[in-house]
Short mmCIF file of C-alpha atoms in Angstrom, two decimals:
data_model
loop_
_atom_site.label_atom_id
_atom_site.label_comp_id
_atom_site.label_asym_id
_atom_site.label_seq_id
_atom_site.Cartn_x
_atom_site.Cartn_y
_atom_site.Cartn_z
CA MET A 12 0.00 0.00 0.00
CA PRO A 13 1.36 3.48 -0.84
CA TYR A 14 2.22 5.50 2.26
CA CYS A 15 4.22 8.67 2.76
CA GLU A 16 5.78 9.67 6.11
CA VAL A 17 5.23 13.39 6.54
CA GLY A 18 6.22 14.12 10.14
CA ARG A 19 6.43 12.89 13.71
CA TYR A 20 4.54 13.47 16.95
CA ALA A 21 5.14 12.66 20.61
CA ASP A 22 3.03 9.84 22.09
CA GLY A 23 3.99 9.72 25.73
CA GLU A 24 7.72 9.00 25.91
CA LYS A 25 8.07 7.87 22.29
CA TRP A 26 7.80 9.56 18.93
CA GLU A 27 5.49 8.19 16.28
CA GLY A 28 5.65 8.90 12.55
CA VAL A 29 2.69 10.46 10.75
CA ARG A 30 1.94 8.41 7.65
CA LEU A 31 -0.44 9.45 4.89
CA PHE A 32 -2.20 6.89 2.75
CA TYR A 33 -2.45 8.04 -0.85
CA ARG A 34 -3.54 6.85 -4.29
CA ARG A 35 -2.45 7.90 -7.78
CA TYR A 36 -4.59 7.71 -10.90
CA GLY A 37 -3.77 8.28 -14.54
CA ARG A 38 -0.44 9.16 -16.11
CA GLY A 39 0.87 12.37 -17.61
CA ALA A 40 2.92 15.50 -17.09
CA THR A 41 -0.04 17.49 -15.74
CA LYS A 42 -0.17 16.86 -12.00
CA VAL A 43 -3.29 17.38 -9.88
CA LEU A 44 -3.33 17.11 -6.08
CA LEU A 45 -6.79 16.62 -4.54
CA ILE A 46 -7.27 17.49 -0.84
CA ILE A 47 -10.47 16.23 0.77
CA GLY A 48 -12.45 17.79 3.62
CA LEU A 49 -13.50 17.03 7.19
CA ALA A 50 -14.00 13.30 7.90
CA GLY A 51 -13.63 12.49 4.18
CA THR A 52 -11.29 9.92 2.67
CA HIS A 53 -9.43 9.92 -0.65
CA ASP A 54 -12.14 7.97 -2.49
CA SER A 55 -14.58 10.85 -1.96
CA TRP A 56 -12.96 12.36 -5.07
CA GLY A 57 -14.27 9.54 -7.28
CA PRO A 58 -16.28 11.70 -9.75
CA GLN A 59 -13.34 14.06 -10.25
CA ILE A 60 -10.79 11.25 -10.61
CA LYS A 61 -12.98 9.68 -13.29
CA GLY A 62 -13.57 13.02 -15.02
CA LEU A 63 -9.91 14.09 -15.06
CA THR A 64 -8.19 10.78 -15.85
CA GLY A 65 -10.96 8.68 -17.40
CA SER A 66 -10.40 5.80 -14.97
CA LEU A 67 -10.89 4.83 -11.34
CA GLU A 68 -8.13 2.20 -11.47
CA PRO A 69 -5.19 3.17 -9.22
CA ALA A 70 -1.90 3.61 -11.04
CA ASP A 71 0.33 3.35 -7.95
CA ASP A 72 2.16 0.25 -9.11
CA GLU A 73 2.29 0.97 -12.83
CA PRO A 74 5.74 1.83 -14.22
CA PRO A 75 5.88 5.18 -16.06
CA ARG A 76 5.57 4.96 -19.83
CA PRO A 77 8.53 6.06 -22.00
CA ASP A 78 6.52 8.94 -23.46
CA GLU A 79 5.62 10.12 -19.93
CA GLU A 80 9.27 10.07 -18.85
CA ALA A 81 10.12 12.19 -21.88
CA GLY A 82 7.20 14.50 -21.12
CA ALA A 83 8.26 14.85 -17.49
CA GLY A 84 11.74 15.80 -18.66
CA ALA A 85 10.32 18.44 -20.95
CA ALA A 86 8.18 19.73 -18.10
CA GLY A 87 11.23 20.04 -15.88
CA ALA A 88 13.10 21.94 -18.58
CA ALA A 89 10.14 24.26 -19.12
CA GLU A 90 9.56 24.98 -15.44
CA ALA A 91 11.19 28.36 -15.81
CA ALA A 92 8.26 29.43 -18.00
CA PRO A 93 5.95 30.97 -15.37
CA ALA A 94 2.57 30.10 -16.89
CA GLU A 95 3.30 26.59 -18.10
CA GLY A 96 4.51 24.86 -14.94
CA ASP A 97 4.30 21.09 -15.16
CA ASP A 98 1.82 21.24 -18.04
CA ALA A 99 4.42 21.48 -20.77
CA GLY A 100 5.21 17.77 -21.07
CA GLY A 101 2.08 16.15 -22.48
CA ASP A 102 -1.68 15.84 -22.53
CA GLY A 103 -2.13 13.18 -19.85
CA ILE A 104 -3.25 14.01 -16.29
CA GLU A 105 -1.94 12.30 -13.17
CA VAL A 106 -4.04 12.70 -10.04
CA CYS A 107 -3.05 12.05 -6.45
CA CYS A 108 -5.53 12.03 -3.57
CA PHE A 109 -4.94 11.01 0.03
CA ASP A 110 -6.43 10.55 3.48
CA ASN A 111 -5.65 13.53 5.71
CA ARG A 112 -4.13 12.85 9.11
CA GLY A 113 -6.85 11.74 11.51
CA VAL A 114 -9.00 9.73 9.10
CA GLY A 115 -9.08 6.65 6.90
CA ARG A 116 -5.83 4.70 6.62
CA SER A 117 -3.61 7.61 7.61
CA SER A 118 -2.13 8.12 11.09
CA VAL A 119 -4.30 9.53 13.87
CA PRO A 120 -2.22 11.75 16.18
CA PRO A 121 -3.77 11.64 19.67
CA ASN A 122 -3.83 15.36 20.49
CA LYS A 123 -5.72 18.10 18.66
CA SER A 124 -2.61 20.29 18.84
CA TYR A 125 -1.22 18.11 16.04
CA TYR A 126 -4.00 19.30 13.73
CA SER A 127 -4.18 22.64 11.95
CA THR A 128 -4.63 23.66 8.35
CA GLY A 129 -1.04 24.88 8.36
CA ILE A 130 0.29 21.53 9.60
CA MET A 131 -1.90 19.65 7.12
CA ALA A 132 -0.73 21.93 4.29
CA LYS A 133 2.83 20.89 5.13
CA ASP A 134 1.63 17.26 4.98
CA ALA A 135 0.43 17.89 1.41
CA LEU A 136 3.72 19.60 0.53
CA ALA A 137 5.69 16.62 1.91
CA LEU A 138 3.54 14.30 -0.22
CA MET A 139 4.36 16.34 -3.33
CA ASP A 140 8.06 16.02 -2.46
CA HIS A 141 7.61 12.27 -1.95
CA LEU A 142 6.02 11.98 -5.40
CA GLY A 143 8.74 14.10 -6.98
CA TRP A 144 6.26 16.75 -8.12
CA LYS A 145 7.80 20.19 -8.51
CA LYS A 146 4.43 21.81 -9.25
CA ALA A 147 0.78 20.76 -9.32
CA HIS A 148 -2.75 22.02 -9.75
CA VAL A 149 -4.15 21.94 -6.20
CA PHE A 150 -7.89 21.36 -5.77
CA GLY A 151 -9.46 21.24 -2.29
CA HIS A 152 -12.95 20.66 -0.93
CA SER A 153 -14.33 22.20 2.30
CA MET A 154 -11.62 21.72 4.97
CA GLY A 155 -9.40 20.56 2.11
CA ALA A 156 -9.92 23.95 0.46
CA MET A 157 -8.76 25.65 3.67
CA ILE A 158 -5.67 23.43 3.63
CA SER A 159 -5.16 24.30 -0.05
CA CYS A 160 -5.24 28.01 0.81
CA LYS A 161 -2.54 27.51 3.42
CA LEU A 162 -0.48 25.47 0.97
CA ALA A 163 -0.81 28.24 -1.63
CA ALA A 164 0.36 30.81 0.94
CA ILE A 165 3.26 28.68 2.22
CA ALA A 166 4.60 27.62 -1.17
CA PRO A 167 2.95 29.59 -3.98
CA HIS A 168 5.77 28.61 -6.37
CA ARG A 169 4.63 24.97 -6.15
CA LEU A 170 1.14 25.63 -7.55
CA CYS A 171 0.06 25.70 -11.19
CA SER A 172 -3.49 26.71 -10.22
CA LEU A 173 -5.86 26.61 -7.25
CA ALA A 174 -9.50 25.44 -7.05
CA LEU A 175 -11.48 25.95 -3.85
CA LEU A 176 -14.71 23.93 -3.61
CA ASN A 177 -17.31 24.77 -0.94
CA VAL A 178 -14.79 26.78 1.03
CA THR A 179 -15.11 29.15 3.99
CA GLY A 180 -12.66 31.27 5.92
CA GLY A 181 -12.67 29.00 8.98
CA GLY A 182 -13.64 29.87 12.55
CA PHE A 183 -17.25 31.00 12.93
CA GLN A 184 -17.68 30.71 9.15
CA CYS A 185 -17.48 26.91 9.52
CA PHE A 186 -20.82 26.84 11.28
CA PRO A 187 -24.10 26.84 9.39
CA LYS A 188 -26.99 29.20 9.92
CA VAL A 189 -28.99 27.93 12.88
CA ASP A 190 -32.54 26.78 12.17
CA GLY A 191 -34.77 23.86 13.13
CA GLN A 192 -33.35 21.56 10.46
CA MET A 193 -29.76 22.27 11.44
CA LEU A 194 -30.41 21.78 15.16
CA SER A 195 -32.01 18.43 14.37
CA LEU A 196 -29.07 17.41 12.17
CA ALA A 197 -26.54 18.50 14.82
CA PHE A 198 -28.37 16.53 17.52
CA ARG A 199 -28.55 13.39 15.35
CA PHE A 200 -24.92 13.74 14.26
CA LEU A 201 -23.68 13.86 17.86
CA ARG A 202 -25.77 10.80 18.73
CA ALA A 203 -24.81 8.76 15.65
CA LYS A 204 -23.01 5.61 16.79
CA THR A 205 -23.46 3.30 13.81
CA PRO A 206 -22.71 3.58 10.08
CA GLU A 207 -26.47 3.50 9.41
CA GLU A 208 -27.19 6.45 11.72
CA ARG A 209 -24.22 8.42 10.39
CA ALA A 210 -25.21 7.77 6.76
CA LEU A 211 -28.71 9.21 7.27
CA VAL A 212 -27.29 12.45 8.68
CA ASP A 213 -24.56 12.73 6.03
CA LEU A 214 -27.03 12.44 3.17
CA GLU A 215 -29.13 15.34 4.42
CA THR A 216 -26.10 17.58 4.92
CA HIS A 217 -24.29 16.67 1.68
CA TYR A 218 -27.09 16.80 -0.92
CA THR A 219 -30.21 18.75 -1.78
CA LYS A 220 -33.58 17.11 -1.13
CA GLU A 221 -34.40 17.49 -4.81
CA TYR A 222 -31.35 15.41 -5.77
CA LEU A 223 -32.00 12.72 -3.13
CA ASP A 224 -35.63 12.32 -4.22
CA GLU A 225 -34.76 11.75 -7.89
CA THR A 226 -35.87 8.36 -9.18
CA VAL A 227 -33.14 6.10 -10.53
CA GLY A 228 -34.61 2.92 -11.95
CA SER A 229 -36.96 1.39 -9.41
CA CYS A 230 -35.78 3.35 -6.36
CA THR A 231 -34.71 6.83 -5.29
CA ARG A 232 -31.19 8.16 -5.32
CA ARG A 233 -31.47 8.48 -1.53
CA MET A 234 -31.75 4.69 -1.16
CA ILE A 235 -28.80 4.07 -3.48
CA LEU A 236 -26.56 6.60 -1.75
CA TYR A 237 -27.61 5.33 1.69
CA GLN A 238 -26.39 1.85 0.84
CA GLU A 239 -23.15 3.24 -0.60
CA TYR A 240 -22.55 5.41 2.48
CA VAL A 241 -23.17 2.54 4.91
CA LYS A 242 -20.84 0.30 2.92
CA GLY A 243 -18.15 2.99 2.75
CA ILE A 244 -18.31 3.86 6.45
CA SER A 245 -18.39 0.18 7.43
CA SER A 246 -15.30 -0.61 5.32
CA THR A 247 -13.15 2.22 6.72
CA GLY A 248 -14.76 2.35 10.16
CA MET A 249 -16.24 5.35 11.97
CA GLN A 250 -13.72 8.15 12.33
CA SER A 251 -12.05 8.08 15.76
CA ASN A 252 -12.91 10.78 18.28
CA CYS A 253 -9.27 11.95 18.29
CA GLY A 254 -9.24 12.30 14.52
CA PHE A 255 -12.59 14.05 14.34
CA GLU A 256 -11.84 16.47 17.18
CA GLY A 257 -8.43 17.20 15.66
CA GLN A 258 -9.86 18.00 12.22
CA VAL A 259 -12.62 20.13 13.76
CA ASN A 260 -9.90 22.00 15.63
CA ALA A 261 -8.11 22.59 12.32
CA CYS A 262 -11.26 24.11 10.83
CA TRP A 263 -12.04 26.18 13.90
CA THR A 264 -8.53 27.66 14.17
CA HIS A 265 -8.13 28.26 10.41
CA ASN A 266 -7.59 31.86 9.40
CA MET A 267 -6.10 33.48 6.33
CA THR A 268 -4.25 36.72 7.07
CA THR A 269 -4.16 39.65 4.68
CA LYS A 270 -0.47 38.93 4.07
CA GLU A 271 -1.23 35.31 3.12
CA LEU A 272 -4.05 36.31 0.78
CA ASP A 273 -1.81 38.93 -0.82
CA ALA A 274 0.81 36.24 -1.42
CA ILE A 275 -1.76 34.02 -3.14
CA ARG A 276 -3.28 36.82 -5.17
CA SER A 277 0.09 38.05 -6.44
CA ALA A 278 1.56 34.58 -7.12
CA GLY A 279 0.40 34.63 -10.76
CA PHE A 280 -1.60 31.39 -10.88
CA LEU A 281 -5.34 31.22 -11.66
CA ILE A 282 -7.99 30.48 -9.03
CA SER A 283 -11.53 29.07 -9.25
CA VAL A 284 -13.90 29.28 -6.29
CA ILE A 285 -16.65 26.71 -6.91
CA HIS A 286 -19.69 26.50 -4.63
CA GLY A 287 -23.15 24.98 -4.36
CA ARG A 288 -25.91 27.55 -3.83
CA ASP A 289 -27.81 25.24 -1.45
CA ASP A 290 -24.86 24.36 0.80
CA ILE A 291 -26.09 24.40 4.41
CA ILE A 292 -22.66 23.65 5.88
CA ALA A 293 -20.43 26.18 4.11
CA GLN A 294 -22.53 29.22 3.30
CA LEU A 295 -22.16 30.72 -0.17
CA CYS A 296 -21.63 34.26 1.13
CA HIS A 297 -18.33 33.25 2.75
CA ALA A 298 -17.01 31.78 -0.51
CA LYS A 299 -17.98 34.95 -2.38
CA ARG A 300 -16.20 37.08 0.19
CA LEU A 301 -13.02 35.00 -0.20
CA ALA A 302 -13.24 35.25 -3.99
CA GLU A 303 -13.51 39.03 -3.69
CA ARG A 304 -10.35 39.12 -1.61
CA LEU A 305 -8.49 37.10 -4.27
CA VAL A 306 -9.33 39.45 -7.16
CA PRO A 307 -7.95 39.67 -9.85
CA ALA A 308 -6.84 36.03 -9.84
CA ALA A 309 -10.16 34.43 -8.83
CA ARG A 310 -13.25 33.42 -10.77
CA MET A 311 -16.49 32.54 -8.93
CA VAL A 312 -18.51 29.53 -10.16
CA GLU A 313 -21.94 29.00 -8.58
CA LEU A 314 -23.72 25.69 -9.18
CA HIS A 315 -27.07 24.26 -8.20
CA GLY A 316 -26.21 21.83 -5.43
CA ALA A 317 -25.32 21.39 -1.78
CA HIS A 318 -22.08 20.74 0.11
CA LEU A 319 -21.06 17.81 -2.07
CA VAL A 320 -21.69 19.69 -5.30
CA SER A 321 -18.72 17.75 -6.69
CA HIS A 322 -20.94 14.62 -6.53
CA GLU A 323 -24.27 16.26 -7.21
CA ARG A 324 -23.08 18.15 -10.29
CA PRO A 325 -19.92 16.26 -11.33
CA ASP A 326 -19.98 17.27 -15.00
CA GLU A 327 -20.18 20.99 -14.25
CA VAL A 328 -17.49 20.75 -11.56
CA ASN A 329 -15.19 18.71 -13.81
CA ASN A 330 -15.71 21.18 -16.67
CA ALA A 331 -14.76 24.06 -14.35
CA LEU A 332 -11.61 22.22 -13.24
CA MET A 333 -10.63 21.38 -16.83
CA ASP A 334 -11.20 25.02 -17.83
CA LEU A 335 -8.77 26.01 -15.09
CA ILE A 336 -6.15 23.51 -16.27
CA LYS A 337 -6.53 24.54 -19.92
CA ALA A 338 -6.38 28.25 -19.10
CA THR A 339 -3.19 27.67 -17.12
CA LYS A 340 -1.67 25.73 -20.02
CA SER A 341 -2.66 28.53 -22.41
CA ALA A 342 -0.93 31.08 -20.17
CA VAL A 343 -4.11 33.10 -19.57
CA LYS A 344 -3.32 36.04 -17.34
CA PRO A 345 -5.15 36.45 -14.00
CA GLU A 346 -6.72 39.72 -15.16
CA GLU A 347 -8.11 38.00 -18.26
CA TRP A 348 -9.34 35.05 -16.20
CA SER A 349 -11.27 37.16 -13.71
CA ALA A 350 -12.53 39.60 -16.37
CA GLN A 351 -14.65 36.90 -18.06
CA PRO A 352 -18.24 38.16 -18.41
CA GLU A 353 -20.91 36.70 -16.16
CA ASN A 354 -22.49 33.70 -17.82
CA VAL A 355 -25.29 31.29 -16.97
CA SER A 356 -24.80 27.90 -18.59
CA GLU A 357 -27.54 25.55 -19.76
CA THR A 358 -27.05 23.46 -16.62
CA GLY A 359 -27.62 26.41 -14.30
CA ALA A 360 -24.00 27.19 -13.50
CA LEU A 361 -23.40 30.85 -12.83
CA ILE A 362 -19.83 31.71 -13.84
CA SER A 363 -18.83 35.12 -12.62
CA GLY A 364 -15.47 36.63 -13.39
CA ARG A 365 -14.79 39.59 -11.17
CA PRO A 366 -16.83 39.14 -7.96
CA ILE A 367 -19.23 41.94 -7.11
CA THR A 368 -17.87 44.20 -4.40
CA VAL A 369 -19.87 46.56 -2.25
CA THR A 370 -18.61 50.14 -1.95
CA MET A 371 -19.52 51.78 1.37
CA ARG A 372 -20.22 55.53 1.32
CA THR A 373 -18.70 57.76 3.95
CA ASP A 374 -21.92 59.45 5.06
CA GLU A 375 -24.70 58.80 7.55
CA GLY A 376 -25.97 55.92 5.41
CA ALA A 377 -22.56 54.27 5.67
CA THR A 378 -22.62 54.60 9.46
CA ALA A 379 -26.07 53.01 9.64
CA THR A 380 -24.99 50.23 7.31
CA ASN A 381 -21.87 49.49 9.34
CA ALA A 382 -23.96 49.36 12.51
CA ALA A 383 -26.39 46.96 10.83
CA VAL A 384 -23.51 44.74 9.72
CA ALA A 385 -22.09 44.72 13.26
CA VAL A 386 -25.47 43.72 14.72
CA TYR A 387 -25.86 41.00 12.08
CA ASN A 388 -22.41 39.59 12.88
CA LEU A 389 -23.19 39.65 16.61
CA LEU A 390 -26.45 37.78 16.07
CA GLY A 391 -24.60 35.25 13.95
CA LYS A 392 -22.09 34.63 16.73
CA LEU A 393 -24.90 34.28 19.27
CA GLN A 394 -26.56 31.72 17.01
CA LEU A 395 -23.33 29.76 16.76
CA SER A 396 -22.79 29.95 20.51
CA PHE A 397 -26.30 28.55 20.97
CA LEU A 398 -25.51 25.67 18.61
CA TYR A 399 -22.29 24.96 20.51
CA LEU A 400 -24.22 25.00 23.81
CA ILE A 401 -26.73 22.49 22.42
CA GLY A 402 -23.85 20.23 21.42
CA VAL A 403 -22.27 20.45 24.88
CA ILE A 404 -25.60 19.62 26.54
CA VAL A 405 -26.12 16.59 24.30
CA MET A 406 -22.60 15.29 24.92
CA GLY A 407 -22.97 15.92 28.66
CA PHE A 408 -26.24 14.01 28.67
CA GLU A 409 -24.61 11.06 26.91
CA HIS A 410 -21.68 11.14 29.37
CA MET A 411 -23.96 11.14 32.43
CA ARG A 412 -26.04 8.30 30.99
CA ASN A 413 -22.90 6.20 30.53
CA ILE A 414 -21.87 6.93 34.14
CA VAL A 415 -25.29 5.85 35.39
CA LYS A 416 -25.00 2.61 33.41
CA VAL A 417 -21.63 1.87 35.00
CA MET A 418 -22.83 2.68 38.54
CA LYS A 419 -26.12 0.77 38.21
CA PRO A 420 -26.07 -2.14 40.68
CA VAL A 421 -26.00 -5.59 39.11
CA ARG A 422 -28.24 -8.31 40.45
CA VAL A 423 -26.32 -11.42 41.46
CA ALA A 424 -28.13 -14.66 41.98
CA ALA A 425 -27.74 -16.23 45.41
CA ILE A 426 -25.38 -19.20 45.56
CA GLU A 427 -26.79 -22.15 47.43
CA SER A 428 -24.32 -23.89 49.67
#
């Protein structure tokens, strides 16, 4: 099995190595690194792997073809050309995806201090070094998009392009808007102990109801996906508490400074921010705000779909990713990329070049608007605090119930002498 050691952590008196499990698909000089989100494993990228390489068969053990070796050599020689990167050696695409630390077959460090988007970005960078990739197109989803942002800020010279799917800015932006549906989902998620219970919650948070209720043959898509989710969770096992808490900590502590965003924006590579309009986990407004801060390098792509828009609308997502790769290969300048006119495709994708920015006037209206924004942000934080409190209460209830079970006296039958 392909593993890459990316670091070490202290476990009591001994040091343990952090190993990442990864898979490679396809062959070619164009390299694509896929970084998955919270609690996800590498195989969550299935629709994109198929769309980019044409196959779901791992290529980990296949020897490189002679034409690929020649192409890789040409790519290395052409690396000095700023817009070409690793794309200069051929038409094939090689994809690598992996399990982040804390999930799947990768190591699970025991303390949440070993998890941050910065640390996990360095994991991805170490994997690129392990593979011998000088540059790559980096595509991330949700938490993986946060990690991708950190990677782009740490080593902008290693990226050919950047795609951020269903991304937020971390911290309070990670939490959804609180309503009855979300409180119900949060309660059920915290109580989920089996693959079946977890699958039911995941479906409602990952997809739109419209998509789940579509009829496929003699049953609904919901039934098909439920079986696939249960099978997938059962095969890899439920994510450990250490891994989950560590990855949540990475999302909660994630923050992109102005200096980091400036480094990404001025690096010269193209950026696509792709988001589902109906995402209840990562709200669209946060993705738009990030895209605005990455002008002129960023293009905003809105699609009809929820948090897993990459599964719900795979063709549109794959087309957007291929457009990014082709534009990079054609040496399209960031200003030209973001200046594309707003366009609504036949499938409902809204492709917007330069994100709309709001100009605040310096008069009484501006003061009132700023006050309204401050109140709105305060209410949002209060909502999130309420959601956190609900979670603490639920976990406390479960803990007390377990204590009562342990302390409950056990009846012992009398022994006759």
